[in-house]
Amino acid sequence: MGENHTGSCLCGAVRFTTRGALRGVVYCHCSQCRKQTGHFVAATSSRDADIDIEGADALAWYGASDIAKRGFCRSCGSVLFWKHNELDTISIMAGSFDKPTGLSAESHIFVGDKGDYYAIDDGLPQFDKSTPSIKVAIE
Ligand SMILES: [Zn+2]
Ligand SMILES: [Zn+2]
């Protein structure tokens, strides 16, 4: 697929381009994602080899666990990436993409840990923790 997509943080210091088809968007409701973003995470995923990141010096990484780290812009604070330490893939926040994103939502994970002030009623599959196909930081 010759499908390229671009995105950036709010201030534009960090920009990225992805090549090829992207995974469906997964919503993660775990407490780490909720605390970092202020709500919950909506992320697609790419192979490391299929993304170019510009302005990496503006990108800060926070290791919220021993298993993964979270990338954000040190100037504007935008949450951009989630990276498992041992996988060759990178999760990219759906909201950071320029439109048209070509993305569509796929499922909810860690709904057992979701915030208590909102409902999930979009009819997509919900998983109490992770799914067999999606590796995440906490089980
Ligand atoms: Zn920024
Ligand atoms: Zn999460």
PDB file of C-alpha atoms and ligand atoms in Angstrom:
ATOM      1  CA  MET A   1       0.000   0.000   0.000  1.00  0.00           C
ATOM      2  CA  GLY A   2       1.405   3.372  -0.960  1.00  0.00           C
ATOM      3  CA  GLU A   3      -0.485   5.149   1.742  1.00  0.00           C
ATOM      4  CA  ASN A   4       1.484   7.829   3.619  1.00  0.00           C
ATOM      5  CA  HIS A   5       0.229   9.745   6.614  1.00  0.00           C
ATOM      6  CA  THR A   6       1.679  12.682   8.490  1.00  0.00           C
ATOM      7  CA  GLY A   7       1.199  14.057  11.960  1.00  0.00           C
ATOM      8  CA  SER A   8       2.734  16.265  14.612  1.00  0.00           C
ATOM      9  CA  CYS A   9       2.570  17.517  18.153  1.00  0.00           C
ATOM     10  CA  LEU A  10       0.620  20.686  18.924  1.00  0.00           C
ATOM     11  CA  CYS A  11       3.585  23.061  18.500  1.00  0.00           C
ATOM     12  CA  GLY A  12       5.024  21.283  15.464  1.00  0.00           C
ATOM     13  CA  ALA A  13       8.474  20.605  16.948  1.00  0.00           C
ATOM     14  CA  VAL A  14       7.943  16.864  16.478  1.00  0.00           C
ATOM     15  CA  ARG A  15       6.612  15.660  13.128  1.00  0.00           C
ATOM     16  CA  PHE A  16       6.257  12.172  11.720  1.00  0.00           C
ATOM     17  CA  THR A  17       5.414  10.367   8.502  1.00  0.00           C
ATOM     18  CA  THR A  18       4.131   6.801   8.335  1.00  0.00           C
ATOM     19  CA  ARG A  19       4.230   4.533   5.301  1.00  0.00           C
ATOM     20  CA  GLY A  20       1.671   1.860   4.537  1.00  0.00           C
ATOM     21  CA  ALA A  21      -1.550   0.758   6.140  1.00  0.00           C
ATOM     22  CA  LEU A  22      -2.030   1.494   9.805  1.00  0.00           C
ATOM     23  CA  ARG A  23      -3.720  -0.678  12.420  1.00  0.00           C
ATOM     24  CA  GLY A  24      -7.241   0.185  13.529  1.00  0.00           C
ATOM     25  CA  VAL A  25      -7.432   2.571  16.448  1.00  0.00           C
ATOM     26  CA  VAL A  26      -7.460   0.942  19.869  1.00  0.00           C
ATOM     27  CA  TYR A  27      -8.749   2.860  22.862  1.00  0.00           C
ATOM     28  CA  CYS A  28      -6.841   2.106  26.059  1.00  0.00           C
ATOM     29  CA  HIS A  29      -8.554   2.917  29.322  1.00  0.00           C
ATOM     30  CA  CYS A  30      -5.759   1.846  31.709  1.00  0.00           C
ATOM     31  CA  SER A  31      -4.873   4.201  34.530  1.00  0.00           C
ATOM     32  CA  GLN A  32      -1.464   5.050  33.031  1.00  0.00           C
ATOM     33  CA  CYS A  33      -3.021   6.164  29.749  1.00  0.00           C
ATOM     34  CA  ARG A  34      -5.759   8.072  31.561  1.00  0.00           C
ATOM     35  CA  LYS A  35      -3.327   9.916  33.817  1.00  0.00           C
ATOM     36  CA  GLN A  36      -0.925  10.803  31.027  1.00  0.00           C
ATOM     37  CA  THR A  37      -3.546  12.070  28.588  1.00  0.00           C
ATOM     38  CA  GLY A  38      -6.222  13.404  30.904  1.00  0.00           C
ATOM     39  CA  HIS A  39      -8.817  11.056  29.434  1.00  0.00           C
ATOM     40  CA  PHE A  40      -7.977   7.849  27.573  1.00  0.00           C
ATOM     41  CA  VAL A  41      -5.706   6.866  24.718  1.00  0.00           C
ATOM     42  CA  ALA A  42      -6.721   6.394  21.094  1.00  0.00           C
ATOM     43  CA  ALA A  43      -3.790   4.896  19.208  1.00  0.00           C
ATOM     44  CA  THR A  44      -2.905   3.185  15.990  1.00  0.00           C
ATOM     45  CA  SER A  45       0.339   1.298  15.451  1.00  0.00           C
ATOM     46  CA  SER A  46       3.143   1.103  12.912  1.00  0.00           C
ATOM     47  CA  ARG A  47       6.293  -0.936  12.506  1.00  0.00           C
ATOM     48  CA  ASP A  48       9.398   1.025  13.530  1.00  0.00           C
ATOM     49  CA  ALA A  49      10.681   0.670   9.974  1.00  0.00           C
ATOM     50  CA  ASP A  50       7.581   2.375   8.579  1.00  0.00           C
ATOM     51  CA  ILE A  51       7.755   5.655  10.500  1.00  0.00           C
ATOM     52  CA  ASP A  52      10.121   8.613  10.195  1.00  0.00           C
ATOM     53  CA  ILE A  53      10.244  11.018  13.114  1.00  0.00           C
ATOM     54  CA  GLU A  54      11.569  14.580  12.693  1.00  0.00           C
ATOM     55  CA  GLY A  55      12.529  16.737  15.651  1.00  0.00           C
ATOM     56  CA  ALA A  56      13.474  13.784  17.817  1.00  0.00           C
ATOM     57  CA  ASP A  57      15.477  16.132  20.042  1.00  0.00           C
ATOM     58  CA  ALA A  58      12.172  17.680  21.111  1.00  0.00           C
ATOM     59  CA  LEU A  59      10.802  14.253  21.960  1.00  0.00           C
ATOM     60  CA  ALA A  60      10.999  13.139  25.587  1.00  0.00           C
ATOM     61  CA  TRP A  61      10.362   9.587  26.769  1.00  0.00           C
ATOM     62  CA  TYR A  62       8.864   8.625  30.087  1.00  0.00           C
ATOM     63  CA  GLY A  63       9.206   5.033  31.247  1.00  0.00           C
ATOM     64  CA  ALA A  64       5.959   4.507  33.108  1.00  0.00           C
ATOM     65  CA  SER A  65       6.838   0.833  33.567  1.00  0.00           C
ATOM     66  CA  ASP A  66       9.764  -1.507  32.948  1.00  0.00           C
ATOM     67  CA  ILE A  67       8.047  -2.743  29.805  1.00  0.00           C
ATOM     68  CA  ALA A  68       7.255   0.377  27.822  1.00  0.00           C
ATOM     69  CA  LYS A  69       7.878   4.089  27.465  1.00  0.00           C
ATOM     70  CA  ARG A  70       5.702   7.040  26.505  1.00  0.00           C
ATOM     71  CA  GLY A  71       6.880   9.702  24.061  1.00  0.00           C
ATOM     72  CA  PHE A  72       5.763  13.322  24.311  1.00  0.00           C
ATOM     73  CA  CYS A  73       6.879  16.748  23.092  1.00  0.00           C
ATOM     74  CA  ARG A  74       9.016  18.505  25.664  1.00  0.00           C
ATOM     75  CA  SER A  75       7.887  21.931  24.372  1.00  0.00           C
ATOM     76  CA  CYS A  76       4.111  21.605  24.175  1.00  0.00           C
ATOM     77  CA  GLY A  77       3.474  18.376  26.101  1.00  0.00           C
ATOM     78  CA  SER A  78       1.555  16.565  23.355  1.00  0.00           C
ATOM     79  CA  VAL A  79       1.407  12.828  23.931  1.00  0.00           C
ATOM     80  CA  LEU A  80       2.555  11.194  20.697  1.00  0.00           C
ATOM     81  CA  PHE A  81       3.868   7.660  21.106  1.00  0.00           C
ATOM     82  CA  TRP A  82       3.798   4.533  23.225  1.00  0.00           C
ATOM     83  CA  LYS A  83       6.655   2.089  22.719  1.00  0.00           C
ATOM     84  CA  HIS A  84       7.041  -1.450  24.025  1.00  0.00           C
ATOM     85  CA  ASN A  85      10.724  -1.904  24.865  1.00  0.00           C
ATOM     86  CA  GLU A  86      11.046  -5.264  23.139  1.00  0.00           C
ATOM     87  CA  LEU A  87       8.808  -4.972  20.081  1.00  0.00           C
ATOM     88  CA  ASP A  88       9.604  -3.449  16.688  1.00  0.00           C
ATOM     89  CA  THR A  89       6.340  -1.542  16.614  1.00  0.00           C
ATOM     90  CA  ILE A  90       5.305   1.869  17.882  1.00  0.00           C
ATOM     91  CA  SER A  91       1.865   3.067  18.946  1.00  0.00           C
ATOM     92  CA  ILE A  92       0.966   6.500  17.589  1.00  0.00           C
ATOM     93  CA  MET A  93      -1.767   8.648  19.080  1.00  0.00           C
ATOM     94  CA  ALA A  94      -4.619   8.943  16.590  1.00  0.00           C
ATOM     95  CA  GLY A  95      -5.281  12.576  17.462  1.00  0.00           C
ATOM     96  CA  SER A  96      -1.795  13.631  16.359  1.00  0.00           C
ATOM     97  CA  PHE A  97      -2.429  12.714  12.714  1.00  0.00           C
ATOM     98  CA  ASP A  98      -3.257  15.294  10.081  1.00  0.00           C
ATOM     99  CA  LYS A  99      -6.545  14.704   8.284  1.00  0.00           C
ATOM    100  CA  PRO A 100      -7.592  12.694   6.388  1.00  0.00           C
ATOM    101  CA  THR A 101      -6.223  10.026   8.713  1.00  0.00           C
ATOM    102  CA  GLY A 102      -7.822   7.037   7.000  1.00  0.00           C
ATOM    103  CA  LEU A 103      -8.162   5.555  10.479  1.00  0.00           C
ATOM    104  CA  SER A 104     -11.136   3.832  12.034  1.00  0.00           C
ATOM    105  CA  ALA A 105     -11.676   2.611  15.573  1.00  0.00           C
ATOM    106  CA  GLU A 106     -11.333  -1.079  16.364  1.00  0.00           C
ATOM    107  CA  SER A 107     -11.709  -1.899  20.059  1.00  0.00           C
ATOM    108  CA  HIS A 108     -11.412  -0.868  23.684  1.00  0.00           C
ATOM    109  CA  ILE A 109      -8.848  -2.404  26.037  1.00  0.00           C
ATOM    110  CA  PHE A 110      -8.422  -2.261  29.801  1.00  0.00           C
ATOM    111  CA  VAL A 111     -12.066  -1.343  30.211  1.00  0.00           C
ATOM    112  CA  GLY A 112     -11.834  -2.937  33.669  1.00  0.00           C
ATOM    113  CA  ASP A 113      -9.664   0.034  34.637  1.00  0.00           C
ATOM    114  CA  LYS A 114     -11.671   2.760  32.884  1.00  0.00           C
ATOM    115  CA  GLY A 115     -12.613   6.079  34.456  1.00  0.00           C
ATOM    116  CA  ASP A 116     -15.943   6.149  36.281  1.00  0.00           C
ATOM    117  CA  TYR A 117     -17.269   9.350  34.692  1.00  0.00           C
ATOM    118  CA  TYR A 118     -17.959   8.147  31.128  1.00  0.00           C
ATOM    119  CA  ALA A 119     -19.695   5.320  29.314  1.00  0.00           C
ATOM    120  CA  ILE A 120     -18.456   3.245  26.394  1.00  0.00           C
ATOM    121  CA  ASP A 121     -21.407   2.855  24.072  1.00  0.00           C
ATOM    122  CA  ASP A 122     -20.043   2.767  20.523  1.00  0.00           C
ATOM    123  CA  GLY A 123     -20.673  -0.963  20.090  1.00  0.00           C
ATOM    124  CA  LEU A 124     -17.007  -1.843  19.490  1.00  0.00           C
ATOM    125  CA  PRO A 125     -15.514  -4.925  21.188  1.00  0.00           C
ATOM    126  CA  GLN A 126     -14.430  -4.336  24.783  1.00  0.00           C
ATOM    127  CA  PHE A 127     -11.708  -6.220  26.616  1.00  0.00           C
ATOM    128  CA  ASP A 128     -11.230  -6.220  30.360  1.00  0.00           C
ATOM    129  CA  LYS A 129      -7.440  -6.140  29.931  1.00  0.00           C
ATOM    130  CA  SER A 130      -5.473  -6.572  26.746  1.00  0.00           C
ATOM    131  CA  THR A 131      -6.194  -8.749  23.742  1.00  0.00           C
ATOM    132  CA  PRO A 132      -4.050 -11.586  22.415  1.00  0.00           C
ATOM    133  CA  SER A 133      -3.047  -9.426  19.455  1.00  0.00           C
ATOM    134  CA  ILE A 134      -2.093  -6.319  21.388  1.00  0.00           C
ATOM    135  CA  LYS A 135       0.837  -6.312  23.782  1.00  0.00           C
ATOM    136  CA  VAL A 136       0.619  -3.705  26.464  1.00  0.00           C
ATOM    137  CA  ALA A 137       2.593  -2.669  29.471  1.00  0.00           C
ATOM    138  CA  ILE A 138       0.461  -4.055  32.231  1.00  0.00           C
ATOM    139  CA  GLU A 139      -1.475  -7.282  32.427  1.00  0.00           C
TER     140      GLU A 139
HETATM  141 ZN    ZN B   1       5.298  20.175  20.510  1.00  0.00          ZN
HETATM  142 ZN    ZN B   2      -3.188   2.115  28.510  1.00  0.00          ZN
END
